[in-house]
Coordinates of C-alpha atoms in Angstrom, one line a residue:
A1 CA -18.3 -28.2 -23.8
Q2 CA -19.8 -24.7 -23.7
K3 CA -17.3 -21.8 -24.1
F4 CA -18.0 -18.5 -22.3
W5 CA -16.3 -15.3 -21.3
H6 CA -16.6 -14.7 -17.6
P7 CA -17.9 -11.3 -16.3
A8 CA -15.3 -9.1 -14.9
W9 CA -16.8 -9.2 -11.4
K10 CA -16.2 -12.9 -11.2
F11 CA -12.5 -12.5 -10.3
S12 CA -10.3 -10.1 -8.3
V13 CA -6.6 -9.4 -8.6
R14 CA -4.3 -11.0 -6.2
R15 CA -2.4 -8.5 -4.1
P16 CA 0.9 -8.4 -2.4
C17 CA 0.5 -8.4 1.4
Y18 CA 1.5 -4.8 1.7
L19 CA -1.6 -3.8 -0.5
V20 CA -4.2 -5.9 1.4
D21 CA -7.3 -3.8 1.9
M22 CA -7.1 -2.2 5.4
M23 CA -10.7 -0.8 5.7
N24 CA -11.5 -3.5 8.2
A25 CA -8.1 -3.8 9.8
V26 CA -7.8 -3.4 13.6
I27 CA -5.4 -0.7 14.6
E28 CA -3.7 -0.8 18.1
E29 CA -3.9 2.6 19.9
R30 CA -0.1 2.9 20.0
N31 CA 0.0 2.9 16.2
M32 CA -2.4 5.8 15.9
K33 CA -0.6 9.2 15.2
H34 CA -1.7 12.7 14.3
I35 CA 0.6 14.5 11.7
E36 CA 0.4 18.2 10.9
F37 CA 2.1 20.0 8.1
W38 CA 2.1 23.8 8.3
G39 CA 3.8 26.7 6.8
G40 CA 4.1 30.5 7.4
G41 CA 0.4 31.1 7.0
Y42 CA -0.5 29.5 10.3
A43 CA -0.5 31.2 13.7
E44 CA 2.9 30.0 14.9
G45 CA 3.3 30.3 18.6
K46 CA -0.4 30.0 19.3
V47 CA -1.1 26.5 18.0
T48 CA 2.1 25.2 16.4
E49 CA 4.7 26.0 19.0
N50 CA 7.4 26.3 16.3
A51 CA 7.4 28.3 13.1
G52 CA 6.9 26.5 9.7
P53 CA 7.5 25.1 7.3
I54 CA 7.5 22.2 9.7
A55 CA 5.9 18.8 10.4
A56 CA 4.7 17.8 13.9
M57 CA 3.4 14.5 15.3
Y58 CA 1.1 13.8 18.2
Q59 CA 0.0 10.6 19.8
G60 CA -3.6 9.6 19.0
L61 CA -6.2 10.6 16.4
T62 CA -7.7 13.7 18.0
P63 CA -8.5 16.2 15.2
H64 CA -7.6 19.2 17.4
F65 CA -4.1 20.6 18.1
P66 CA -2.9 20.3 21.7
P67 CA -2.9 23.7 23.5
A68 CA 0.3 25.7 22.8
D69 CA 0.6 26.5 26.4
K70 CA 1.4 22.9 27.2
P71 CA 4.7 22.4 25.3
G72 CA 6.2 18.9 25.0
R73 CA 3.0 17.3 24.0
A74 CA 4.3 16.6 20.5
L75 CA 6.2 13.4 19.8
G76 CA 8.2 15.6 17.3
N77 CA 8.0 19.2 16.4
V78 CA 11.3 20.3 14.9
K79 CA 12.6 21.4 11.5
F80 CA 14.4 18.7 9.6
E81 CA 17.7 20.6 9.0
D82 CA 21.3 19.4 8.9
P83 CA 23.3 19.5 11.0
P84 CA 22.4 17.8 13.2
M85 CA 19.8 15.4 11.8
P86 CA 16.7 15.4 14.1
A87 CA 15.9 12.4 16.2
A88 CA 13.1 10.0 15.1
Y89 CA 9.6 11.2 16.0
G90 CA 8.2 9.1 18.8
P91 CA 9.0 5.6 19.9
A92 CA 9.8 3.0 17.3
L93 CA 7.1 1.3 15.3
Q94 CA 7.1 -2.5 14.9
V95 CA 7.5 -4.2 11.6
G96 CA 4.6 -6.4 10.6
E97 CA 1.8 -4.2 12.0
A98 CA -1.0 -1.9 10.9
M99 CA -0.7 1.9 11.2
E100 CA -3.2 4.7 11.1
W101 CA -2.3 8.3 10.7
L102 CA -4.5 11.4 10.8
V103 CA -2.7 13.9 8.5
G104 CA -3.6 17.6 8.5
G105 CA -2.6 20.3 6.0
I106 CA -3.3 18.3 2.8
V107 CA -5.0 21.3 1.1
Y108 CA -1.6 22.8 0.5
H109 CA 1.0 20.1 1.4
P110 CA 1.2 16.9 -0.6
F111 CA 1.7 14.2 2.0
H112 CA 4.4 11.7 1.0
L113 CA 5.5 8.5 2.8
H114 CA 8.6 6.5 1.9
V115 CA 8.9 2.6 2.0
S116 CA 5.2 1.8 2.2
P117 CA 2.2 2.9 0.2
F118 CA -0.8 4.0 2.2
Q119 CA -4.6 3.6 1.8
I120 CA -7.0 6.5 2.1
Y121 CA -9.4 5.6 5.0
N122 CA -11.4 8.9 5.0
F123 CA -11.0 12.6 4.6
T124 CA -12.7 15.9 5.4
G125 CA -14.5 18.1 2.9
V126 CA -15.0 16.9 -0.7
G127 CA -12.9 14.4 -2.7
D128 CA -12.1 14.5 -6.4
E129 CA -12.0 12.1 -9.3
W130 CA -8.3 11.3 -8.6
S131 CA -8.5 10.3 -4.9
Q132 CA -11.2 8.3 -3.3
V133 CA -11.6 6.4 -0.1
G134 CA -10.0 3.0 -0.4
D135 CA -7.4 4.1 -3.0
W136 CA -3.7 3.3 -2.5
Q137 CA -1.3 6.2 -2.9
D138 CA 2.3 7.2 -2.0
T139 CA 1.6 10.9 -2.3
L140 CA -1.7 12.7 -1.6
I141 CA -3.0 16.3 -1.8
L142 CA -6.7 17.1 -1.6
P143 CA -7.4 20.7 -2.6
K144 CA -11.1 20.5 -1.7
S145 CA -10.7 18.8 1.7
Q146 CA -11.8 22.1 3.3
C147 CA -14.8 22.5 0.9
S148 CA -18.4 21.7 1.1
V149 CA -20.2 20.2 -1.8
G150 CA -20.7 22.9 -4.5
D151 CA -17.9 25.2 -3.2
D152 CA -15.4 26.6 -5.7
L153 CA -11.7 26.9 -4.9
P154 CA -10.4 28.4 -2.8
C155 CA -12.7 27.5 0.0
L156 CA -12.0 28.0 3.7
A157 CA -13.4 26.2 6.7
A158 CA -15.3 28.2 9.3
N159 CA -12.7 27.3 11.9
S160 CA -9.5 26.9 9.8
I161 CA -7.3 26.2 12.9
D162 CA -9.3 23.1 14.0
F163 CA -9.8 22.1 10.4
A164 CA -6.1 22.5 9.8
A165 CA -6.3 23.1 6.0
G166 CA -7.9 19.7 5.3
K167 CA -7.4 16.3 7.0
T168 CA -7.2 12.8 5.8
T169 CA -6.8 9.5 7.7
V170 CA -4.5 6.9 6.0
R171 CA -3.6 3.4 6.9
F172 CA -0.5 1.4 5.9
W173 CA 1.4 -1.8 6.8
T174 CA 4.9 -1.9 8.0
D175 CA 5.6 -4.8 5.8
Q176 CA 8.9 -6.7 5.9
F177 CA 11.3 -3.7 6.0
P178 CA 12.6 -2.4 9.4
G179 CA 14.6 0.9 9.5
P180 CA 13.8 4.6 8.9
Y181 CA 10.5 5.5 7.3
I182 CA 10.6 9.1 6.1
S183 CA 7.7 11.4 5.5
H184 CA 7.6 14.9 4.1
C185 CA 5.7 17.5 2.1
H186 CA 6.3 16.9 -1.6
L187 CA 6.6 20.6 -2.4
L188 CA 10.4 20.4 -2.5
T189 CA 10.9 23.9 -1.2
H190 CA 9.0 23.0 1.9
E191 CA 10.9 19.8 2.3
D192 CA 14.2 21.6 1.9
E193 CA 13.1 24.1 4.5
G194 CA 12.4 21.4 7.1
M195 CA 8.8 20.1 6.6
M196 CA 10.0 16.5 7.0
F197 CA 10.4 13.8 9.7
W198 CA 11.2 10.2 10.1
M199 CA 10.2 7.3 12.3
N200 CA 12.1 4.2 13.1
V201 CA 10.6 0.7 12.5
S202 CA 12.2 -2.1 14.5
G203 CA 11.9 -5.8 14.3
T204 CA 13.1 -8.7 12.1
Q205 CA 13.5 -8.1 8.4
G206 CA 11.0 -10.1 6.3
T207 CA 8.2 -10.0 8.9
V208 CA 4.9 -10.0 7.1
P209 CA 1.8 -8.5 8.9
W210 CA -0.1 -11.4 10.3
Q211 CA -3.3 -9.4 10.1
A212 CA -2.8 -8.8 6.3
Q213 CA -2.5 -12.5 5.7
Q214 CA -5.6 -13.1 7.9
L215 CA -7.7 -10.5 6.0
D216 CA -6.5 -12.0 2.6
P217 CA -5.0 -15.4 2.8
T218 CA -4.2 -15.3 -1.0
C219 CA -1.8 -12.3 -0.6
Y220 CA 1.7 -13.0 -1.7
T221 CA 5.1 -11.9 -0.2
G222 CA 7.5 -12.3 -3.0
F223 CA 7.5 -13.3 -6.7
L224 CA 4.0 -14.3 -7.8
E225 CA 4.0 -17.7 -9.3
G226 CA 1.0 -18.7 -11.4
W227 CA -2.0 -16.6 -12.3
G228 CA -2.2 -13.1 -11.0
F229 CA -5.9 -13.2 -10.1
K230 CA -8.2 -15.5 -8.1
W231 CA -11.6 -16.9 -9.2
R232 CA -14.6 -17.0 -7.0
P233 CA -15.3 -20.6 -5.8
D234 CA -18.3 -21.2 -8.1
M235 CA -16.2 -20.1 -11.0
E236 CA -13.3 -22.3 -10.0
V237 CA -15.6 -25.3 -10.2
R238 CA -16.8 -24.3 -13.6
L239 CA -13.3 -23.8 -14.9
E240 CA -12.1 -27.2 -13.6
D241 CA -15.1 -28.9 -15.3
D242 CA -14.5 -27.0 -18.5
A243 CA -10.8 -27.8 -18.5
E244 CA -11.4 -31.5 -18.0
S245 CA -13.8 -31.7 -20.9
T246 CA -12.1 -29.5 -23.4
V247 CA -8.4 -29.8 -22.9
P248 CA -7.1 -32.8 -24.9
A249 CA -4.6 -35.1 -23.2
P250 CA -1.0 -34.6 -24.4
P251 CA 0.0 -37.1 -27.1
E252 CA 1.9 -40.2 -26.0
A253 CA 5.5 -40.3 -26.9
P254 CA 6.3 -42.8 -29.7
Q255 CA 7.6 -46.1 -28.4
T256 CA 11.1 -47.2 -29.5
V257 CA 11.2 -50.9 -30.7
E258 CA 14.5 -52.5 -30.1
P259 CA 15.7 -54.8 -33.1
S260 CA 16.0 -58.5 -32.5
D261 CA 19.5 -60.2 -32.6
E262 CA 18.9 -61.4 -36.1
E263 CA 17.9 -57.9 -37.3
E264 CA 20.9 -56.4 -35.5
V265 CA 23.2 -58.7 -37.5
L266 CA 21.6 -57.8 -40.8
L267 CA 21.8 -54.1 -40.0
Q268 CA 25.5 -54.4 -39.3
K269 CA 26.3 -56.7 -42.3
P270 CA 27.8 -54.7 -45.2
Q271 CA 25.6 -54.6 -48.3
Q272 CA 27.0 -56.1 -51.5
K273 CA 26.9 -54.1 -54.7
K274 CA 24.8 -55.6 -57.5

């Protein structure tokens, strides 16, 4: 049979269900949030309601800040300081669902999410060689997300308030684990000063997103048994044919022949010395 090395594009890596590609996932409106990280350089009292460093959350994906003269619009807008620990931002999320967050401030504030990795869905400005649409991350900063192509750092948007120091949209699964999901700026001085929040995820532990399994039926939820990649169907047929023609059958175990009664007597009879 012919031997061959398959081209790399003929297979793809099997993924755990929490890393299933979300670019075509359907997001329910209640799972869409707008997160803003801001510090002392912003116009507190005009657009942020409270002074930074702080993280705020709003319902929906509108890229603009709600007017400051309408307080209470934010689902959460307090410094994370002890004591007392602030309440969770907004109503509880559900385990086993798809989330989409619009995150502002990523020019200066590395966005970090605990428990679940997130996928970059899009971003403003210009990307870089480290972070591209479709990538999975657990921490993200995009210094050129306020830039146009060809701009050198630092670059500022024409309307820095609406542009909010760069924006990205990320998606993630609330896969299997209910409980607190914490997010914060990964500049630890900002985190220590209160640029941090948490949301509660409720539901039954072990719940896997049904949509992830629908988008990729080969995703796995625990220890992966067998090969860690999947072949395209046409390649699977070729591999099966190749395996049948080239892999020899295992050798048969030698058969044990039982001695006859007469041979058994002779074997047991003591031998006489000559």
